[in-house]
Coordinates of C-alpha atoms and ligand atoms in Angstrom, one line a residue:
M1 CA 1.7 10.9 -36.6
N2 CA -0.6 13.9 -37.0
M3 CA -4.1 12.8 -37.6
P4 CA -6.6 15.2 -39.1
Q5 CA -9.4 16.1 -36.6
S6 CA -12.1 14.3 -38.6
D7 CA -10.2 11.0 -38.5
L8 CA -10.0 11.0 -34.7
V9 CA -12.2 8.2 -33.4
Q10 CA -14.7 9.5 -30.9
A11 CA -15.7 7.3 -28.1
V12 CA -19.3 6.5 -28.7
D13 CA -21.6 4.6 -26.5
A14 CA -23.8 1.7 -27.7
V15 CA -26.7 4.1 -28.1
G16 CA -24.6 5.9 -30.8
K17 CA -23.9 9.1 -28.9
P18 CA -20.8 10.3 -27.0
L19 CA -21.0 10.0 -23.2
E20 CA -23.6 12.3 -21.7
L21 CA -24.0 11.3 -18.1
A22 CA -21.9 9.6 -15.4
I23 CA -23.5 8.3 -12.2
V24 CA -21.2 8.1 -9.2
L25 CA -22.2 5.4 -6.7
P26 CA -20.3 5.6 -3.4
T27 CA -20.5 2.2 -1.7
F28 CA -19.7 0.6 1.5
N29 CA -21.0 -2.9 1.9
E30 CA -23.5 -2.8 -0.9
R31 CA -22.6 -6.0 -2.7
N32 CA -26.1 -7.3 -3.1
N33 CA -27.6 -4.0 -4.3
L34 CA -25.3 -3.5 -7.3
E35 CA -26.7 -5.9 -9.9
T36 CA -30.3 -4.8 -9.6
L37 CA -29.2 -1.2 -9.5
V38 CA -27.4 -1.4 -12.8
E39 CA -30.5 -3.1 -14.3
R40 CA -32.6 -0.2 -13.0
L41 CA -30.2 2.4 -14.4
D42 CA -30.2 0.7 -17.7
A43 CA -34.0 0.7 -17.8
A44 CA -34.3 4.3 -16.7
L45 CA -31.6 5.7 -19.0
Q46 CA -32.7 4.2 -22.4
G47 CA -31.4 6.4 -25.2
I48 CA -28.9 8.2 -22.9
A49 CA -25.2 7.5 -23.2
W50 CA -24.1 6.8 -19.6
E51 CA -21.5 5.2 -17.4
A52 CA -21.6 4.5 -13.7
I53 CA -18.7 4.6 -11.3
V54 CA -18.7 2.6 -8.1
V55 CA -16.4 4.3 -5.6
D56 CA -15.9 1.6 -2.9
D57 CA -13.9 2.0 0.2
N58 CA -12.6 -1.6 0.2
S59 CA -15.8 -3.0 1.7
P60 CA -15.3 -6.2 3.6
D61 CA -18.4 -7.7 1.8
G62 CA -16.6 -7.6 -1.5
T63 CA -18.6 -4.9 -3.2
A64 CA -15.7 -4.0 -5.4
D65 CA -15.3 -7.6 -6.6
M66 CA -19.0 -7.7 -7.4
A67 CA -18.7 -4.4 -9.3
R68 CA -15.8 -5.8 -11.4
Q69 CA -17.8 -8.9 -12.1
I70 CA -20.6 -6.9 -13.5
S71 CA -18.4 -4.6 -15.5
L72 CA -16.9 -7.6 -17.3
R73 CA -20.3 -8.0 -18.8
D74 CA -21.3 -4.3 -18.9
P75 CA -18.3 -2.0 -19.3
R76 CA -20.5 1.0 -18.6
L77 CA -19.9 0.2 -15.0
R78 CA -16.4 1.1 -13.6
V79 CA -14.9 0.7 -10.2
I80 CA -12.6 2.8 -8.0
Q81 CA -11.5 0.8 -5.0
R82 CA -10.0 3.0 -2.3
I83 CA -7.7 1.4 0.2
G84 CA -7.3 2.7 3.7
R85 CA -9.9 5.5 3.1
R86 CA -13.4 6.1 4.3
G87 CA -16.0 8.7 3.7
L88 CA -19.0 9.4 1.6
S89 CA -18.1 13.0 0.6
S90 CA -14.5 12.2 -0.5
A91 CA -15.7 9.1 -2.4
A92 CA -18.3 11.3 -4.3
I93 CA -15.7 13.9 -5.1
E94 CA -13.2 11.3 -6.4
G95 CA -15.8 9.6 -8.5
M96 CA -17.0 12.9 -10.0
C97 CA -13.4 13.8 -10.9
A98 CA -12.9 10.4 -12.6
T99 CA -15.2 10.8 -15.5
A100 CA -14.9 12.4 -18.9
S101 CA -18.7 12.9 -19.0
P102 CA -19.9 16.5 -19.3
V103 CA -22.6 15.9 -16.6
V104 CA -22.3 13.8 -13.4
A105 CA -24.8 12.6 -10.8
V106 CA -24.2 11.2 -7.4
M107 CA -26.7 8.7 -5.9
D108 CA -26.9 6.1 -3.1
A109 CA -26.3 2.6 -4.2
D110 CA -28.9 1.1 -1.8
H111 CA -32.0 1.8 -4.0
Q112 CA -33.3 4.6 -1.8
H113 CA -32.9 7.0 -4.7
D114 CA -35.1 6.4 -7.8
P115 CA -33.1 6.2 -11.0
K116 CA -36.3 7.2 -12.9
L117 CA -35.6 10.8 -11.9
L118 CA -32.3 10.9 -13.7
P119 CA -33.5 11.7 -17.3
G120 CA -35.5 14.7 -16.1
M121 CA -32.6 15.9 -14.0
L122 CA -30.3 15.6 -17.0
R123 CA -32.7 17.5 -19.3
A124 CA -32.9 20.4 -16.8
I125 CA -29.1 20.7 -17.0
Q126 CA -28.8 20.1 -20.8
S127 CA -31.4 22.8 -21.4
G128 CA -29.0 25.3 -20.0
E129 CA -31.6 26.7 -17.7
Y130 CA -30.1 25.0 -14.6
D131 CA -26.7 24.3 -13.2
L132 CA -27.7 21.7 -10.7
S133 CA -30.6 19.3 -10.3
Y134 CA -31.3 17.4 -7.1
A135 CA -33.9 15.2 -5.6
S136 CA -35.4 16.5 -2.4
R137 CA -37.0 14.4 0.3
F138 CA -38.8 17.3 1.8
C139 CA -40.3 19.5 -1.0
E140 CA -43.9 19.6 -2.2
G141 CA -44.7 16.2 -3.7
A142 CA -41.9 14.4 -2.0
S143 CA -42.3 11.6 0.6
T144 CA -40.3 9.9 3.3
E145 CA -43.1 7.6 4.3
A146 CA -41.7 4.4 2.7
W147 CA -38.4 5.1 4.5
N148 CA -40.2 4.4 7.7
R149 CA -37.6 6.2 9.8
P150 CA -39.2 9.1 11.7
D151 CA -36.1 9.5 13.8
R152 CA -34.0 10.1 10.7
V153 CA -36.6 12.4 9.2
K154 CA -36.3 14.5 12.4
A155 CA -32.5 14.4 12.3
S156 CA -32.4 15.5 8.7
G157 CA -34.9 18.3 9.4
F158 CA -32.7 19.6 12.2
A159 CA -29.6 19.4 10.0
N160 CA -31.3 21.0 7.1
N161 CA -32.6 23.9 9.2
L162 CA -29.2 24.6 10.7
A163 CA -27.6 24.3 7.3
R164 CA -30.0 26.8 5.8
K165 CA -29.3 29.2 8.6
V166 CA -25.6 29.1 8.6
T167 CA -24.9 28.8 4.9
G168 CA -27.8 30.8 3.4
V169 CA -28.5 27.9 1.0
Q170 CA -32.2 27.9 0.5
L171 CA -33.1 24.4 -0.5
T172 CA -35.7 22.1 1.1
D173 CA -33.1 19.3 1.4
P174 CA -29.4 20.4 1.2
M175 CA -28.5 17.1 2.9
S176 CA -29.7 15.1 -0.1
G177 CA -27.3 12.6 -1.5
F178 CA -28.9 12.6 -5.0
F179 CA -27.9 15.4 -7.3
M180 CA -26.4 16.2 -10.7
L181 CA -24.3 19.0 -12.2
R182 CA -21.9 19.8 -15.0
T183 CA -18.5 18.2 -14.2
E184 CA -16.6 21.4 -15.1
T185 CA -18.6 23.2 -12.4
L186 CA -17.5 20.6 -9.9
R187 CA -13.9 20.5 -11.1
A188 CA -13.5 24.3 -10.9
D189 CA -14.1 24.1 -7.1
A190 CA -13.2 20.5 -6.2
H191 CA -10.0 21.6 -4.5
R192 CA -11.9 23.8 -2.1
L193 CA -14.5 21.2 -1.0
S194 CA -14.0 19.9 2.5
G195 CA -14.5 16.2 1.7
V196 CA -15.3 15.4 5.3
G197 CA -18.5 13.7 6.3
F198 CA -21.5 13.3 4.0
K199 CA -22.9 16.7 3.3
I200 CA -21.4 17.0 -0.1
L201 CA -24.3 18.8 -1.9
L202 CA -24.4 21.5 0.8
D203 CA -20.6 21.8 0.6
I204 CA -20.8 22.3 -3.2
L205 CA -23.6 24.9 -2.9
A206 CA -21.8 26.8 -0.1
T207 CA -18.4 26.7 -1.9
V208 CA -19.0 27.8 -5.5
E209 CA -18.4 31.4 -6.3
T210 CA -21.3 32.1 -8.6
P211 CA -24.6 30.9 -7.1
L212 CA -26.0 27.8 -8.9
R213 CA -29.4 27.8 -10.5
V214 CA -31.0 24.8 -8.8
K215 CA -33.9 22.6 -10.0
E216 CA -35.6 20.6 -7.4
F217 CA -37.2 17.2 -8.0
P218 CA -39.5 15.6 -5.5
L219 CA -38.2 12.3 -4.3
D220 CA -40.1 9.4 -2.9
F221 CA -37.4 8.3 -0.6
A222 CA -37.5 4.5 -0.5
A223 CA -36.5 2.1 2.3
R224 CA -33.0 0.7 1.8
A225 CA -33.1 -2.6 -0.2
E226 CA -30.3 -4.7 1.3
G227 CA -27.8 -4.2 4.1
E228 CA -27.8 -1.3 6.7
S229 CA -27.3 2.4 6.8
K230 CA -23.8 3.7 7.5
L231 CA -25.0 7.1 8.5
D232 CA -27.6 6.1 11.1
R233 CA -25.6 6.5 14.2
T234 CA -23.5 9.5 13.4
V235 CA -25.7 11.7 11.1
V236 CA -26.0 14.7 13.4
F237 CA -22.5 14.4 14.8
E238 CA -20.9 14.1 11.4
F239 CA -22.9 17.1 10.2
L240 CA -21.6 19.3 13.0
V241 CA -18.1 18.1 12.4
G242 CA -18.5 18.9 8.7
L243 CA -19.7 22.4 9.5
Y244 CA -16.7 22.9 11.8
D245 CA -14.3 21.6 9.1
K246 CA -15.7 24.1 6.6
W247 CA -15.4 27.1 8.9
L248 CA -12.4 26.5 11.1
G249 CA -10.8 23.3 9.8
R250 CA -8.0 25.3 8.1
I251 CA -7.0 27.1 11.3
I252 CA -7.3 24.2 13.7
P253 CA -7.5 20.8 12.0
T254 CA -10.9 19.1 12.7
R255 CA -9.4 16.0 14.2
F256 CA -7.2 17.9 16.6
A257 CA -10.1 20.1 17.6
L258 CA -12.1 16.9 18.4
F259 CA -9.2 15.4 20.2
G260 CA -8.7 18.5 22.3
T261 CA -12.4 18.8 23.1
I262 CA -12.5 15.2 24.3
G263 CA -9.4 15.8 26.3
A264 CA -11.0 18.8 28.0
V265 CA -14.0 16.6 28.9
G266 CA -11.5 14.0 30.1
V267 CA -10.2 16.6 32.6
I268 CA -13.7 16.9 34.1
V269 CA -13.9 13.1 34.3
H270 CA -10.6 13.1 36.1
M271 CA -11.7 15.7 38.6
A272 CA -15.0 13.9 39.2
V273 CA -13.3 10.5 39.9
L274 CA -10.7 12.2 42.1
S275 CA -13.2 14.0 44.2
A276 CA -15.4 10.9 44.5
F277 CA -12.4 8.9 45.6
L278 CA -11.3 11.6 48.1
T279 CA -14.8 11.9 49.5
A280 CA -14.9 8.2 50.1
F281 CA -11.4 7.5 51.3
G282 CA -9.6 10.7 51.9
G283 CA -12.0 12.4 54.5
P284 CA -10.3 14.1 57.4
G285 CA -11.3 11.2 59.7
M286 CA -9.7 8.7 57.5
K287 CA -6.4 10.4 57.2
G288 CA -3.5 8.4 58.4
Q289 CA -5.4 5.2 58.0
L290 CA -4.9 5.2 54.2
V291 CA -1.5 6.4 53.3
G292 CA -1.3 8.6 50.2
A293 CA -5.0 8.7 49.4
F294 CA -4.3 11.6 47.1
E295 CA -1.7 9.7 45.1
V296 CA -4.0 6.6 44.8
G297 CA -7.0 8.8 43.8
Q298 CA -5.0 10.8 41.3
T299 CA -3.7 7.6 39.7
I300 CA -7.2 6.0 39.5
A301 CA -8.6 9.3 38.1
A302 CA -5.9 9.5 35.5
V303 CA -6.5 5.9 34.3
C304 CA -10.3 6.6 34.2
A305 CA -9.9 9.8 32.3
M306 CA -7.4 8.3 29.8
T307 CA -9.7 5.3 29.2
F308 CA -12.6 7.6 28.7
N309 CA -10.5 9.6 26.2
F310 CA -9.4 6.5 24.4
F311 CA -12.9 5.2 23.9
L312 CA -14.4 8.5 22.9
N313 CA -11.6 9.3 20.4
N314 CA -12.0 5.8 19.0
A315 CA -15.8 6.3 18.6
L316 CA -15.7 10.0 17.3
T317 CA -12.4 11.4 16.4
Y318 CA -11.4 8.3 14.6
A319 CA -14.9 7.0 13.7
D320 CA -13.6 6.2 10.2
K321 CA -10.7 4.1 11.5
R322 CA -12.5 2.8 14.6
L323 CA -10.8 -0.2 16.3
T324 CA -13.3 -3.0 17.0
G325 CA -13.0 -6.3 18.7
F326 CA -11.6 -7.1 22.1
V327 CA -7.9 -7.6 21.2
P328 CA -7.5 -4.6 18.9
L329 CA -9.2 -2.4 21.5
M330 CA -7.0 -3.6 24.3
R331 CA -3.9 -3.2 22.2
G332 CA -5.0 0.3 21.1
W333 CA -5.8 1.2 24.7
A334 CA -2.3 0.1 25.8
K335 CA -0.6 2.1 23.1
F336 CA -2.7 5.1 23.9
A337 CA -1.8 4.8 27.6
L338 CA 1.9 4.7 26.6
T339 CA 1.6 7.7 24.4
C340 CA -0.2 9.6 27.1
S341 CA 2.3 8.8 29.8
V342 CA 5.1 10.1 27.6
G343 CA 3.0 13.2 27.0
L344 CA 2.4 13.6 30.7
T345 CA 6.1 13.3 31.6
A346 CA 6.9 16.0 29.0
N347 CA 4.1 18.1 30.3
V348 CA 5.3 18.0 33.9
G349 CA 9.0 18.5 32.8
V350 CA 8.4 21.5 30.6
S351 CA 6.0 23.3 32.9
A352 CA 8.5 22.7 35.8
I353 CA 11.3 24.3 33.8
L354 CA 9.1 27.2 32.9
V355 CA 8.2 27.7 36.6
H356 CA 11.8 27.5 37.5
Y357 CA 12.6 30.3 35.1
G358 CA 10.0 32.5 36.8
I359 CA 6.9 32.0 34.7
H360 CA 3.7 31.9 36.7
E361 CA 2.4 28.5 37.6
Y362 CA -0.9 28.6 35.6
P363 CA 0.5 29.8 32.3
A364 CA 3.3 27.3 32.7
A365 CA 0.8 24.5 33.3
L366 CA -1.2 25.6 30.3
V367 CA 1.9 25.4 28.0
G368 CA 2.6 21.9 29.4
V369 CA -1.0 20.8 28.7
V370 CA -1.1 22.2 25.2
M371 CA 2.3 20.7 24.4
A372 CA 1.3 17.3 25.8
S373 CA -2.0 17.3 23.8
V374 CA -0.2 18.1 20.5
W375 CA 2.2 15.3 21.4
N376 CA -0.5 12.8 22.3
F377 CA -2.5 13.7 19.2
A378 CA 0.4 13.4 16.8
L379 CA 1.6 10.1 18.3
S380 CA -1.7 8.4 18.8
S381 CA -2.9 9.4 15.3
K382 CA 0.0 7.4 13.9
F383 CA 0.5 4.6 16.4
V384 CA -3.0 3.9 17.7
W385 CA -5.3 4.7 14.7
G386 CA -2.8 5.4 11.9
K387 CA -0.6 3.4 9.6
Y388 CA 1.6 2.1 12.4
G389 CA -1.5 1.1 14.4
A390 CA -3.2 -2.1 15.0
N391 CA -5.4 -2.0 11.9
Ligands
GDD401 N1 -17.3 4.9 -0.5 C1 -18.1 5.1 0.6 N2 -17.5 5.4 1.8 N3 -19.4 5.0 0.5 C2 -20.2 5.2 1.6 C3 -19.6 5.5 2.9 C4 -18.2 5.6 3.0 O1 -17.6 5.8 4.0 N4 -20.6 5.6 3.8 C5 -21.7 5.4 3.1 N5 -21.5 5.2 1.8 C6 -22.5 4.9 0.7 C7 -23.5 3.8 1.0 O2 -23.0 2.5 0.7 C8 -24.6 4.2 0.2 O3 -24.5 3.8 -1.1 C9 -24.6 5.8 0.3 O4 -23.2 6.1 0.5 C10 -25.5 6.4 1.4 O5 -25.1 5.8 2.6 P1 -26.3 5.2 3.6 O6 -25.5 4.5 4.7 O7 -27.3 4.4 2.8 O8 -26.9 6.5 4.1 P2 -28.4 6.8 4.7 O9 -29.4 6.2 3.7 O10 -28.4 6.5 6.1 O11 -28.4 8.4 4.5 C11 -29.2 9.1 3.6 O12 -29.4 10.4 4.1 C12 -28.3 11.3 4.1 C13 -28.7 12.6 4.7 O13 -29.4 12.4 5.9 C14 -28.5 9.2 2.2 O14 -29.4 9.6 1.3 C15 -27.3 10.1 2.2 O15 -26.8 10.3 0.8 C16 -27.7 11.5 2.7 O16 -26.6 12.4 2.8
MN402 MN1 -29.2 4.7 2.4

């Protein structure tokens, strides 16, 4: 049936206006922060038609269940529960793409961001004078004193400086997690955003074609209310990974680059262990007493290097899928060892064939090493940390 335009029912919020603002709340273990946060949003956004979208990565503390409980009472709160996924940036992007609201904000769900700033941020965008509003921890009038984390202030300062240098984005806090923009601006470039790590604002600013007119709001960055920070340990590392992903991620995938770098460090570990072993047991005077010192040393060194690679990859390359607990770690280690030994056999086999056909030893060895690392990466990403893995 064809309905005349005027008969179409328009979705109207309780305040009597169509939806104006969506607030995306990425969460991981924020169960006890949600209820009070919705209350604070409600108080701060009187007279504004809003909805809030929790994007939860299947938090073990049941954040998504709590969000659903709240939305039964207050349907302005919605939930996206992602299974088998982790990451602040990708959660923010998915949340921002999941609303019909013309304007969308992203903020932390742990009360570190003051909802009172939202109406002013919205007015700046609705006025047409600005394309993006954001809350800065480091501009004139802002404060990080209540945060009580001088180490993090320092880390953020470092990341912000580097970000300004390499991207040319001139904001006092491009690492801020509290910002707002028109959803169509976001959607136009969403497919080009990296989605890795946490520097989503910087990513947006560096990705859009036409520079955005930015309005800065000083933020009094509070201490987290409940629970603990997920970015504490990895903030600088993730930042560097994010920059890499933006620049070179399309040429050599970020995870593979990390895997390869750790592999290269593993070679150094191998050589160090081997030389220590040979110094101790393989000295000229000892020869003959210990049969096959080199073979024993080489085996010990290989096991050490592989173990080193396993734990480093588990902590960094697969930080988002990290295996924890004694049994999963041991199982992961064994699977990694198996993968690597197949890779090693292929490595030796292929390089030997190449040498046999007259290729010089070193280029032949290099081909073997590269082939084995691609193999190790492909297999371990599936069987150790992937969908066929222990988790
Ligand atoms: N869905 C999802 N997935 N949410 C996440 C994830 C994740 O993997 N990791 C963190 N979050 C959520 C948290 O639950 C919280 O609501 C928000 O993202 C910020 O995470 P925190 O763990 O509280 O970060 P922080 O306070 O240490 O970091 C602050 O500084 C960063 C820059 O230095 C925040 O303001 C960040 O937004 C900011 O980028
Ligand atoms: Mn926080």
